[in-house]
Structures are given as structure tokens and as C-alpha cells.
Short mmCIF file of C-alpha atoms in Angstrom, two decimals:
data_model
loop_
_atom_site.label_atom_id
_atom_site.label_comp_id
_atom_site.label_asym_id
_atom_site.label_seq_id
_atom_site.Cartn_x
_atom_site.Cartn_y
_atom_site.Cartn_z
CA MET A 1 133.76 45.13 100.91
CA SER A 2 137.22 46.72 101.44
CA TRP A 3 137.90 49.09 104.27
CA LEU A 4 138.41 51.72 101.80
CA ALA A 5 134.77 51.52 100.63
CA SER A 6 133.73 51.45 104.45
CA PHE A 7 135.47 54.67 104.91
CA PHE A 8 133.86 56.35 101.83
CA ILE A 9 130.34 55.01 103.38
CA ALA A 10 131.34 56.43 106.80
CA VAL A 11 132.32 59.60 104.93
CA ILE A 12 128.81 59.79 103.24
CA SER A 13 127.04 59.25 106.55
CA GLY A 14 128.94 61.95 108.55
CA ILE A 15 127.98 64.42 105.61
CA LEU A 16 124.26 63.18 105.60
CA GLY A 17 124.18 63.52 109.60
CA LEU A 18 125.97 66.81 109.73
CA ILE A 19 123.21 68.05 107.57
CA CYS A 20 120.25 66.42 109.57
CA THR A 21 121.64 67.54 112.78
CA GLY A 22 122.00 70.96 111.84
CA PHE A 23 118.58 71.14 110.53
CA ILE A 24 117.21 69.95 113.65
CA ALA A 25 119.43 72.10 115.89
CA SER A 26 118.05 75.15 113.93
CA LEU A 27 114.77 74.42 114.70
CA CYS A 28 115.88 73.57 118.33
CA VAL A 29 116.86 77.31 118.41
CA ASP A 30 113.31 78.42 118.35
CA TRP A 31 111.75 75.44 119.95
CA PHE A 32 113.81 75.82 123.00
CA ARG A 33 114.33 79.50 123.13
CA ILE A 34 117.90 79.40 122.72
CA SER A 35 119.50 82.80 123.15
CA SER A 36 121.24 84.47 120.12
CA ARG A 37 123.19 86.80 122.40
CA GLU A 38 126.89 86.72 121.52
CA GLY A 39 126.13 84.28 118.88
CA ALA A 40 125.40 81.43 121.12
CA SER A 41 122.23 80.02 119.01
CA GLY A 42 125.04 79.91 116.06
CA TYR A 43 127.77 78.11 118.05
CA TYR A 44 125.12 75.96 119.35
CA VAL A 45 123.70 74.63 115.64
CA ILE A 46 127.41 74.49 114.72
CA PHE A 47 128.55 72.46 117.68
CA ILE A 48 125.25 70.12 117.44
CA ALA A 49 126.04 69.77 113.70
CA LEU A 50 129.58 68.60 114.31
CA LEU A 51 128.80 66.34 116.98
CA GLY A 52 126.16 64.91 114.55
CA GLY A 53 128.30 64.31 111.66
CA VAL A 54 131.01 62.74 113.97
CA VAL A 55 128.42 60.16 115.51
CA SER A 56 127.17 59.80 112.12
CA PHE A 57 130.28 58.90 110.78
CA ILE A 58 130.96 56.26 113.32
CA ILE A 59 127.33 54.87 112.61
CA GLY A 60 127.92 54.57 109.16
CA MET A 61 131.31 52.84 109.57
CA VAL A 62 129.65 50.22 112.07
CA ALA A 63 126.95 49.63 109.36
CA ALA A 64 129.44 49.29 106.36
CA ARG A 65 131.30 46.78 108.37
CA TYR A 66 127.97 45.02 109.34
CA VAL A 67 126.85 44.86 105.66
CA ALA A 68 130.73 43.40 104.47
CA ALA A 69 130.16 40.57 107.06
CA GLY A 70 126.98 39.61 105.96
CA ALA A 71 125.75 38.05 102.84
CA SER A 72 126.26 39.67 99.40
CA PRO A 73 128.13 42.56 100.67
CA GLY A 74 128.04 45.85 98.38
CA PHE A 75 129.16 49.47 98.67
CA LEU A 76 125.51 50.57 97.22
CA LYS A 77 124.06 48.23 100.11
CA GLY A 78 126.19 49.75 102.69
CA VAL A 79 125.58 53.37 101.75
CA GLY A 80 121.60 52.38 101.81
CA VAL A 81 121.87 50.67 105.35
CA ALA A 82 124.34 53.48 106.83
CA CYS A 83 121.94 56.20 105.51
CA GLY A 84 118.98 54.67 106.50
CA ALA A 85 119.91 54.30 109.94
CA ILE A 86 120.98 58.16 109.92
CA LEU A 87 117.62 59.22 108.71
CA GLY A 88 115.67 56.94 110.93
CA ILE A 89 117.76 58.18 113.94
CA SER A 90 117.25 61.85 113.11
CA LEU A 91 113.56 61.25 112.49
CA ILE A 92 113.10 59.77 115.89
CA VAL A 93 115.27 62.62 117.73
CA LEU A 94 113.49 65.41 115.56
CA ALA A 95 110.12 63.75 117.00
CA LEU A 96 111.60 63.76 120.71
CA CYS A 97 112.56 67.45 120.27
CA ARG A 98 109.12 68.67 118.90
CA LEU A 99 107.24 66.85 121.57
CA SER A 100 109.69 68.46 124.25
CA ALA A 101 109.57 71.94 122.59
CA ASP A 102 108.38 75.15 124.24
CA ILE A 103 105.53 75.90 121.22
CA ALA A 104 103.93 79.11 121.46
CA PRO A 105 100.00 78.17 121.91
CA GLU A 106 97.64 79.46 119.47
CA ILE A 107 93.90 79.58 119.12
CA ASP A 108 92.39 79.00 115.66
CA GLY A 109 96.01 79.42 114.55
CA ARG A 110 96.58 83.13 115.70
CA PRO A 111 99.17 83.90 118.38
CA LEU A 112 98.05 84.68 121.69
CA LYS A 113 98.45 87.31 124.48
CA LEU A 114 97.32 87.88 128.13
CA ASP A 115 95.42 90.67 129.54
CA ILE A 116 95.84 91.03 133.29
CA GLU A 117 94.63 93.23 135.92
CA VAL A 118 96.14 93.61 139.04
CA ARG A 119 93.92 95.01 142.01
CA CYS A 120 95.90 96.89 144.56
CA PRO A 121 94.88 96.87 148.42
CA LYS A 122 92.96 100.00 149.94
CA GLY A 123 95.26 102.96 150.65
CA PHE A 124 98.12 101.91 148.29
CA VAL A 125 99.40 104.61 146.12
CA LEU A 126 100.41 104.27 142.67
CA PRO A 127 104.00 105.70 142.33
CA ASP A 128 104.22 108.85 140.69
CA THR A 129 107.99 108.16 139.41
CA LEU A 130 109.39 104.97 138.21
CA ASP A 131 112.96 103.89 139.22
CA GLU A 132 115.41 102.40 136.74
CA TYR A 133 113.69 98.98 136.27
CA GLY A 134 110.01 100.79 135.66
CA ALA A 135 106.43 98.92 136.55
CA THR A 136 106.39 95.97 134.45
CA ALA A 137 104.43 92.75 134.35
CA GLU A 138 105.92 89.58 132.41
CA VAL A 139 105.47 85.76 132.30
CA TYR A 140 107.75 84.16 134.46
CA LEU A 141 108.58 80.25 133.93
CA PRO A 142 110.38 78.01 136.59
CA GLY A 143 114.08 78.01 136.30
CA GLY A 144 113.94 81.95 136.04
CA ARG A 145 113.16 82.23 132.24
CA ARG A 146 111.33 85.03 131.62
CA LEU A 147 109.16 85.96 128.46
CA PRO A 148 109.33 89.41 127.06
CA GLY A 149 107.29 92.01 129.43
CA HIS A 150 105.50 95.00 129.19
CA ASP A 151 104.92 98.27 131.28
CA LEU A 152 101.73 98.40 133.62
CA ARG A 153 99.45 100.75 132.31
CA LEU A 154 99.44 102.97 135.25
CA GLN A 155 97.88 105.87 133.32
CA GLU A 156 94.82 103.63 132.95
CA ALA A 157 94.41 102.60 136.19
CA GLN A 158 90.83 102.91 137.75
CA LEU A 159 89.95 103.26 141.13
CA LEU A 160 87.09 100.74 142.21
CA ASP A 161 85.74 100.50 145.63
CA GLY A 162 88.62 102.20 147.00
CA HIS A 163 91.09 100.03 145.11
CA TRP A 164 93.60 100.75 142.34
CA VAL A 165 93.00 98.36 139.48
CA VAL A 166 96.14 98.40 137.02
CA PRO A 167 95.99 96.84 133.56
CA ALA A 168 98.87 95.27 131.38
CA THR A 169 99.08 93.06 128.51
CA VAL A 170 102.15 90.56 127.95
CA PRO A 171 102.50 88.02 125.41
CA LEU A 172 101.67 84.34 125.99
CA THR A 173 104.29 82.26 123.93
CA THR A 174 105.07 79.37 126.14
CA SER A 175 103.02 76.16 126.43
CA VAL A 176 105.10 75.25 129.69
CA SER A 177 102.22 74.14 132.29
CA LYS A 178 103.63 75.75 135.43
CA LYS A 179 103.91 79.30 134.80
CA PHE A 180 103.80 82.53 137.01
CA VAL A 181 103.12 86.10 136.43
CA SER A 182 105.51 88.61 137.84
CA VAL A 183 104.39 92.25 138.71
CA ARG A 184 106.47 94.81 139.84
CA PHE A 185 105.65 98.51 140.90
CA ASP A 186 108.86 99.37 142.54
CA LYS A 187 111.43 97.70 144.80
CA ASP A 188 109.01 97.76 147.64
CA ASN A 189 106.37 95.99 145.55
CA SER A 190 107.37 93.14 143.77
CA LEU A 191 104.66 90.49 143.40
CA LEU A 192 104.47 86.78 141.94
CA PHE A 193 101.35 85.45 140.95
CA GLY A 194 100.58 81.66 139.92
CA LEU A 195 99.17 81.50 136.51
CA PHE A 196 96.81 78.86 136.69
CA LEU A 197 96.04 78.27 133.06
CA ARG A 198 96.61 75.27 130.45
CA ALA A 199 99.78 74.82 128.36
CA HIS A 200 97.04 75.08 125.23
CA PRO A 201 94.30 77.42 126.27
CA LYS A 202 90.95 77.34 124.74
CA GLN A 203 88.20 79.76 123.78
CA SER A 204 86.92 79.34 127.24
CA ASP A 205 90.10 80.92 128.74
CA THR A 206 89.32 84.29 126.79
CA THR A 207 87.06 85.17 129.83
CA TRP A 208 88.30 86.78 132.94
CA SER A 209 89.50 84.24 135.51
CA THR A 210 88.64 84.97 139.47
CA TRP A 211 91.00 87.11 141.39
CA VAL A 212 94.18 85.07 142.89
CA GLU A 213 96.67 86.08 145.54
CA PRO A 214 100.27 86.55 145.20
CA ALA A 215 102.68 84.04 146.99
CA TRP A 216 104.39 85.48 149.95
CA ASP A 217 107.85 84.62 151.67
CA ALA A 218 107.26 81.63 153.82
CA GLY A 219 109.75 82.77 156.35
CA LYS A 220 107.58 85.57 157.30
CA PRO A 221 104.03 85.87 158.73
CA GLU A 222 101.28 85.95 155.80
CA PRO A 223 99.92 89.52 155.37
CA PRO A 224 96.28 90.23 156.36
CA LYS A 225 93.59 89.45 153.50
CA GLU A 226 93.15 93.34 152.98
CA ALA A 227 96.60 94.24 152.42
CA LYS A 228 97.13 91.67 149.67
CA PHE A 229 97.27 92.33 145.97
CA ASN A 230 95.17 90.43 143.48
CA MET A 231 95.29 89.62 140.13
CA ARG A 232 93.02 88.25 137.26
CA TRP A 233 93.74 87.25 133.79
CA ARG A 234 92.11 86.42 130.48
CA VAL A 235 93.92 85.12 127.18
CA GLN A 236 92.99 87.10 123.74
CA VAL A 237 93.80 86.20 120.38
CA VAL A 238 96.29 88.66 118.66
CA GLN A 239 94.82 90.22 115.83
CA PRO A 240 96.65 90.55 112.76
CA GLU A 241 97.91 94.41 111.76
CA PRO A 242 95.53 95.84 109.37
CA PRO A 243 97.45 96.36 105.63
CA PRO A 244 98.89 99.70 105.57
CA PRO A 245 96.82 102.14 102.76
CA ASP A 246 97.87 102.39 99.50
CA PRO A 247 99.79 105.62 99.32
CA GLU A 248 98.29 106.26 95.95
CA VAL A 249 94.97 106.21 97.40
CA VAL A 250 96.23 108.25 100.47
CA ARG A 251 97.45 111.05 98.24
CA ALA A 252 94.33 110.90 96.07
CA GLU A 253 92.22 111.37 99.15
CA GLN A 254 94.29 114.18 100.27
CA PHE A 255 94.28 116.03 96.84
CA ALA A 256 90.85 115.99 96.80
CA ALA A 257 90.40 117.26 100.45
CA LEU A 258 92.23 120.50 99.44
CA LYS A 259 90.04 123.60 99.60
CA ALA A 260 88.69 125.03 96.39
CA ASP A 261 91.38 127.55 95.68
CA PRO A 262 94.48 125.85 97.46
CA SER A 263 97.72 127.90 97.53
CA LEU A 264 100.51 126.84 95.32
CA ALA A 265 102.69 125.82 98.62
CA GLU A 266 99.94 123.43 98.92
CA LEU A 267 99.75 121.99 95.30
CA LEU A 268 103.70 121.43 94.74
CA PRO A 269 104.30 118.64 97.03
CA PHE A 270 101.63 116.77 94.75
CA LEU A 271 104.05 117.60 91.91
CA PHE A 272 107.09 115.93 93.28
CA GLU A 273 105.75 113.55 96.09
CA GLU A 274 104.14 110.53 94.66
CA PRO A 275 103.14 112.30 91.32
CA ASN A 276 100.52 111.40 89.11
CA ASP A 277 99.70 112.39 85.59
CA GLU A 278 96.30 114.15 86.52
CA ARG A 279 97.32 115.84 89.58
CA SER A 280 100.75 116.67 87.72
CA ALA A 281 99.00 118.50 85.16
CA ILE A 282 96.65 120.53 87.71
CA VAL A 283 100.01 121.79 89.38
CA ILE A 284 101.87 122.51 86.11
CA LYS A 285 98.91 124.71 85.14
CA ALA A 286 98.76 126.39 88.45
CA ILE A 287 102.60 127.01 88.37
CA ASN A 288 102.42 128.61 84.60
CA GLU A 289 99.14 130.87 86.13
CA ARG A 290 100.72 131.92 89.21
CA GLN A 291 104.09 132.87 88.73
CA VAL A 292 104.02 135.92 91.29
CA GLU A 293 103.31 133.64 93.93
CA LEU A 294 105.96 130.95 92.89
CA ALA A 295 108.26 133.65 93.09
CA GLU A 296 107.12 134.54 96.71
CA LEU A 297 107.99 130.76 97.34
CA ILE A 298 111.70 130.97 96.05
CA ARG A 299 112.43 133.63 98.34
CA SER A 300 110.86 131.84 101.22
CA THR A 301 113.24 131.18 104.29
CA GLU A 302 111.80 127.35 104.82
CA ALA A 303 114.13 124.98 102.91
CA THR A 304 111.57 122.48 101.77
CA THR A 305 109.17 125.35 100.52
CA ARG A 306 112.27 126.88 98.54
CA GLU A 307 113.33 123.92 97.32
CA TYR A 308 110.02 122.75 95.70
CA ALA A 309 109.42 126.37 94.37
CA LEU A 310 113.16 126.10 92.64
CA ARG A 311 112.00 122.76 90.85
CA ALA A 312 108.89 124.36 90.12
CA ALA A 313 110.61 127.23 88.21
CA GLU A 314 111.83 124.85 85.39
CA TYR A 315 108.21 124.20 84.33
CA PRO A 316 107.20 127.94 83.13
CA GLU A 317 107.89 128.23 79.23
CA GLN A 318 107.79 132.02 79.57
CA PRO A 319 109.24 132.63 82.90
CA ALA A 320 108.09 135.87 84.47
CA PRO A 321 110.21 138.78 85.38
CA GLU A 322 109.11 138.17 89.13
CA VAL A 323 110.60 134.09 88.79
CA VAL A 324 113.55 135.37 87.11
CA GLU A 325 114.62 138.05 89.66
CA ALA A 326 113.49 135.55 92.61
CA VAL A 327 115.93 132.95 91.05
CA LEU A 328 118.75 135.42 90.64
CA ALA A 329 118.07 136.50 94.56
CA GLU A 330 118.39 133.12 95.51
CA GLY A 331 122.25 133.01 93.81
CA HIS A 332 123.13 136.28 95.53
CA ALA A 333 121.66 134.69 98.79
CA ILE A 334 123.94 131.61 97.80
CA ALA A 335 127.19 133.97 97.26
CA VAL A 336 126.21 135.82 100.66
CA GLY A 337 126.03 132.50 102.54
CA ILE A 338 129.37 131.54 100.93
CA ARG A 339 131.14 134.67 102.09
CA ALA A 340 130.05 134.33 105.59
CA PHE A 341 131.17 130.76 105.22
CA ASN A 342 134.81 131.90 104.23
CA THR A 343 135.03 133.43 107.97
CA LEU A 344 134.63 130.10 109.85
CA THR A 345 137.17 127.54 110.75
CA ARG A 346 136.82 123.77 110.73
CA ASP A 347 136.51 123.74 114.61
CA ASP A 348 133.49 126.13 114.47
CA ALA A 349 130.25 124.00 115.52
CA SER A 350 128.35 125.08 112.54
CA PHE A 351 131.02 124.59 109.84
CA TYR A 352 129.62 121.11 108.63
CA GLN A 353 126.14 122.12 108.78
CA VAL A 354 126.58 125.59 107.04
CA ARG A 355 128.41 123.77 104.24
CA GLN A 356 125.78 120.89 103.84
CA ASP A 357 123.22 123.63 103.68
CA LEU A 358 125.06 125.55 101.07
CA ASN A 359 125.97 122.51 98.86
CA THR A 360 121.97 121.83 98.99
CA ARG A 361 120.80 125.20 98.10
CA PHE A 362 123.36 125.56 95.06
CA ASN A 363 122.25 122.21 94.00
CA TYR A 364 118.60 123.16 93.54
CA TRP A 365 119.49 126.60 92.29
CA LYS A 366 121.97 125.65 89.76
CA GLN A 367 119.36 123.46 87.60
CA ALA A 368 116.84 126.24 88.13
CA TRP A 369 119.04 129.14 86.97
CA TRP A 370 120.21 126.85 84.02
CA THR A 371 116.71 126.32 82.56
CA ILE A 372 115.79 129.99 82.92
CA HIS A 373 118.33 131.52 81.29
CA GLN A 374 118.10 129.69 78.42
CA ARG A 375 114.44 130.01 78.00
CA ILE A 376 114.62 134.04 78.51
CA GLY A 377 117.88 134.08 76.23
CA VAL A 378 120.33 136.06 78.93
CA ASP A 379 123.89 135.71 79.72
CA GLY A 380 123.69 133.22 82.79
CA ARG A 381 127.30 133.55 83.84
CA PRO A 382 127.55 136.36 86.15
CA PRO A 383 125.84 134.73 89.23
CA VAL A 384 127.39 131.37 88.49
CA LYS A 385 131.01 133.13 88.25
CA GLU A 386 130.15 134.95 91.55
CA ILE A 387 129.89 131.87 93.59
CA HIS A 388 132.73 130.03 91.97
CA ASP A 389 135.23 132.67 92.69
CA LEU A 390 134.02 132.88 96.31
CA THR A 391 134.55 128.97 96.67
CA VAL A 392 138.25 129.33 95.36
CA ASP A 393 138.97 132.33 97.58
CA ARG A 394 138.85 130.47 100.88
CA VAL A 395 142.23 131.25 102.60
CA THR A 396 142.17 128.31 104.78
CA GLY A 397 141.62 125.81 101.80
CA ASN A 398 138.50 124.92 99.59
CA ALA A 399 135.95 123.38 101.84
CA LEU A 400 133.28 123.93 98.90
CA ASP A 401 134.66 121.80 96.40
CA GLU A 402 131.42 120.32 95.63
CA ILE A 403 130.02 123.72 94.46
CA GLU A 404 133.59 124.80 92.73
CA VAL A 405 133.34 121.93 90.62
CA ASN A 406 129.74 122.36 89.63
CA ALA A 407 130.05 125.97 89.07
CA ARG A 408 133.19 125.35 86.85
CA VAL A 409 131.38 122.80 84.91
CA ILE A 410 128.27 125.16 84.27
CA LEU A 411 130.85 128.17 83.43
CA ASP A 412 132.63 126.44 81.07
CA GLU A 413 129.44 125.26 79.15
CA LEU A 414 128.13 128.77 79.50
CA ASN A 415 131.58 130.10 77.74
CA LYS A 416 131.24 127.37 74.89
CA SER A 417 127.51 128.65 74.26
CA ALA A 418 128.67 132.31 74.33
CA LEU A 419 131.67 131.67 71.61
CA GLU A 420 129.29 129.52 69.52
CA LYS A 421 126.83 132.88 69.43
CA ASN A 422 129.44 135.23 68.97
CA PRO A 423 132.49 133.89 67.36
#
């Protein structure tokens, strides 16, 4: 077998090794809790994969030359020996990594958490205000590695026999045998308790442990027993979150819960939020029968109520005079708003919010007015033209170009329609 063939075998081995080591490294990111901060875990995977590729290239070259020096050398035999060696080594490395990994313990296949209670000495006063670090509890591992912690639930503390007992719950995601619980009330009361819990808890660990004392500074005298804090713990299975309720079921229940004669304002959301054919038919019937009430909603100062009502104004086949007047009044209100907006400058604090509100109001109004003017057979141009003219009269530039363009398009259509009726 030639050196060129050996080189190709080494390349194939290098590619296979790169893939295998990259896969193993990606698993090790979770197994060994490698931080993703600033891309550290990504760089780790890339570095290990490249290193594995280089080592595998060398192994492939050695295997290829070994086959070349033996009996019946051949390219396929060299590839098989080299790749077999790479896969075998990868499996051994994978097994070693898995055995030494810090895998989150489970009971019956479910993740675990740790309930703790801290018993304070008599006379200890719980902090009223917390500093920037807060009052916390967390599992602490040798070497300074900390698992995610949670706040002490000071609001749930109970006074028992003169001792404040403060609860907390922290995740238990480590199988390291030697571990601690770090508890902090404030800068003057920071405690470290030994967590004498097996690496893989069992059902018997779900009951409360005995009370344990914290460690203390060996360079200082041991505090008296009555001045010490104590802690106990129990392992709990994390229960899965219940599935969210079916939105359709929720809306059906909310609709059924309406009083016997609900207002139109209560009914309209069921036409536009999670609509249902049966509910929509009931709401549309109410719209046609209660147009005076609909007109009042169109004049509402509450944006969502007004918007729903304007959309609902498109449903009556014979719009009542009150609805027509309310929609015309909304068009006039938009025109008044544009006049006020034209006095604002761009550095005014309310400039952009007012512009957005006017755009939104016009978009809801234009569709309602277009439908109504067609159904009652009146000239729909006057209110649209008033709004259009105000958007182009702005001295400091047309900041309402969205309204201007839409109004111009509507006017063009209305003018065409008028010419067709009166050529």
C-alpha cells in the first residue's frame, strides 16, 4: 500500500475522529456543567473536536502503515483497521466521561429538589430590608462551584419555641457526594452546612433529616450551642407542570359564565377573540338588535372597547342612525386629533405616541365608515377628505403619511364610484 493511500486513510480517520470527539464534547458540556458564558462551551466543543481530528489523523496514519507492513495489505483493510481503532477509543472515552460526569440525580425518572428549613437562634431578628445580594440558599460544591439558588422565603418564616424557622427550596442537580448548603441572611450571617446526602437519593431521603449545625471558622472559638443556627433538609420529586387548559374550553366556560343578559361590551370580545361559530352567531344577533348600545360603545374613550365596536359596526345590514352618527363622530374626533397633532414638534414627548394612536384609530374607523356608507348609500367622501386635507397641511412635514396615503386611496375609489353613478 502506497504512502498516498495511507494519507487518504489518515484523512478519513481524522474526519471520523473529529465527528466522534465533537459529539462526546457536546455531551460533556452538560455532564460537566461547562459554562456557555461568552461562548465558552462552544469554544470547548470546537477545540476538543479539532484536537480529536488531529490525533485521529495520526492514529489513522500509524494504522495504515501497520497494515501496509503486514500480510495482504490493502486500502479497504487499512480503512477498516484505522476506523475501528478510532471508534473503539471513542467508545472508551465516552464511557469514562459518562462514569465521571456529574449527572443530575432522579427518583423514578423525575428530577429532584431540596426542601430546607433553617432554625435561627433565639433572639435572632429576621432582616427587614435586604442588601444587594439578598437572603438566599444554594447547594455549594467543593472547588467553589455553586448550583442555582433561590431566595429564603422570609415571608413564610414561623416562630416556634422562640426560634424563627425559615424555609427555602433549591434544585438538586448534582450527584457529587461531598456537598454543602450555603445560606445567607446578610453580610453578617452567612452560613455553610454540610449536606450529608448520598449521591443518588432514594425514597427514604424524602423525609426530614435531623437538625445539623453549620461549620465555623477554625481560627475563632466555637460559638455556644444556643447561638448556633441549625438546618434540616428533605429531597422532593419535582412534579411536572400541568398542561395548559385548552383555550377553546376556557372561552366556552367564560361565555357560559356570563350573566343572563350580558352587555354588548361583554359579548364583543367573543366575536374577535378565539371566535366560535355558535358564539359568533349569538353576538352578531345581539349587535343587530342593540345598535343604540353599539353606538355608545363606538363613542367610548377606552381604546379596546371603541375598536371592538367599530369592527362590530360592519355587521348590521341596516345600520341604525345612531350607529351612523357615532361612526361619523369618530371620524370627526380623528380630525380634531390631527389638528392638535399638527401643532406638535418632533421633540415633543408625546409626538410619536400621539401619531401611533391616530394611525390606529384611523385604521379601525376607515373600514367601519367604508362599510356603512355603502350600505346606507350616502356620499362617503366628506369625512375622509377632511382627514386627508389635515394630513397634508402640516407645516413641518407630513408625519402622518400612513393616514394620508390610505385616505387618498379611499378618496380615489369614492370619486370613481361617484363618477360611475353620475357620469
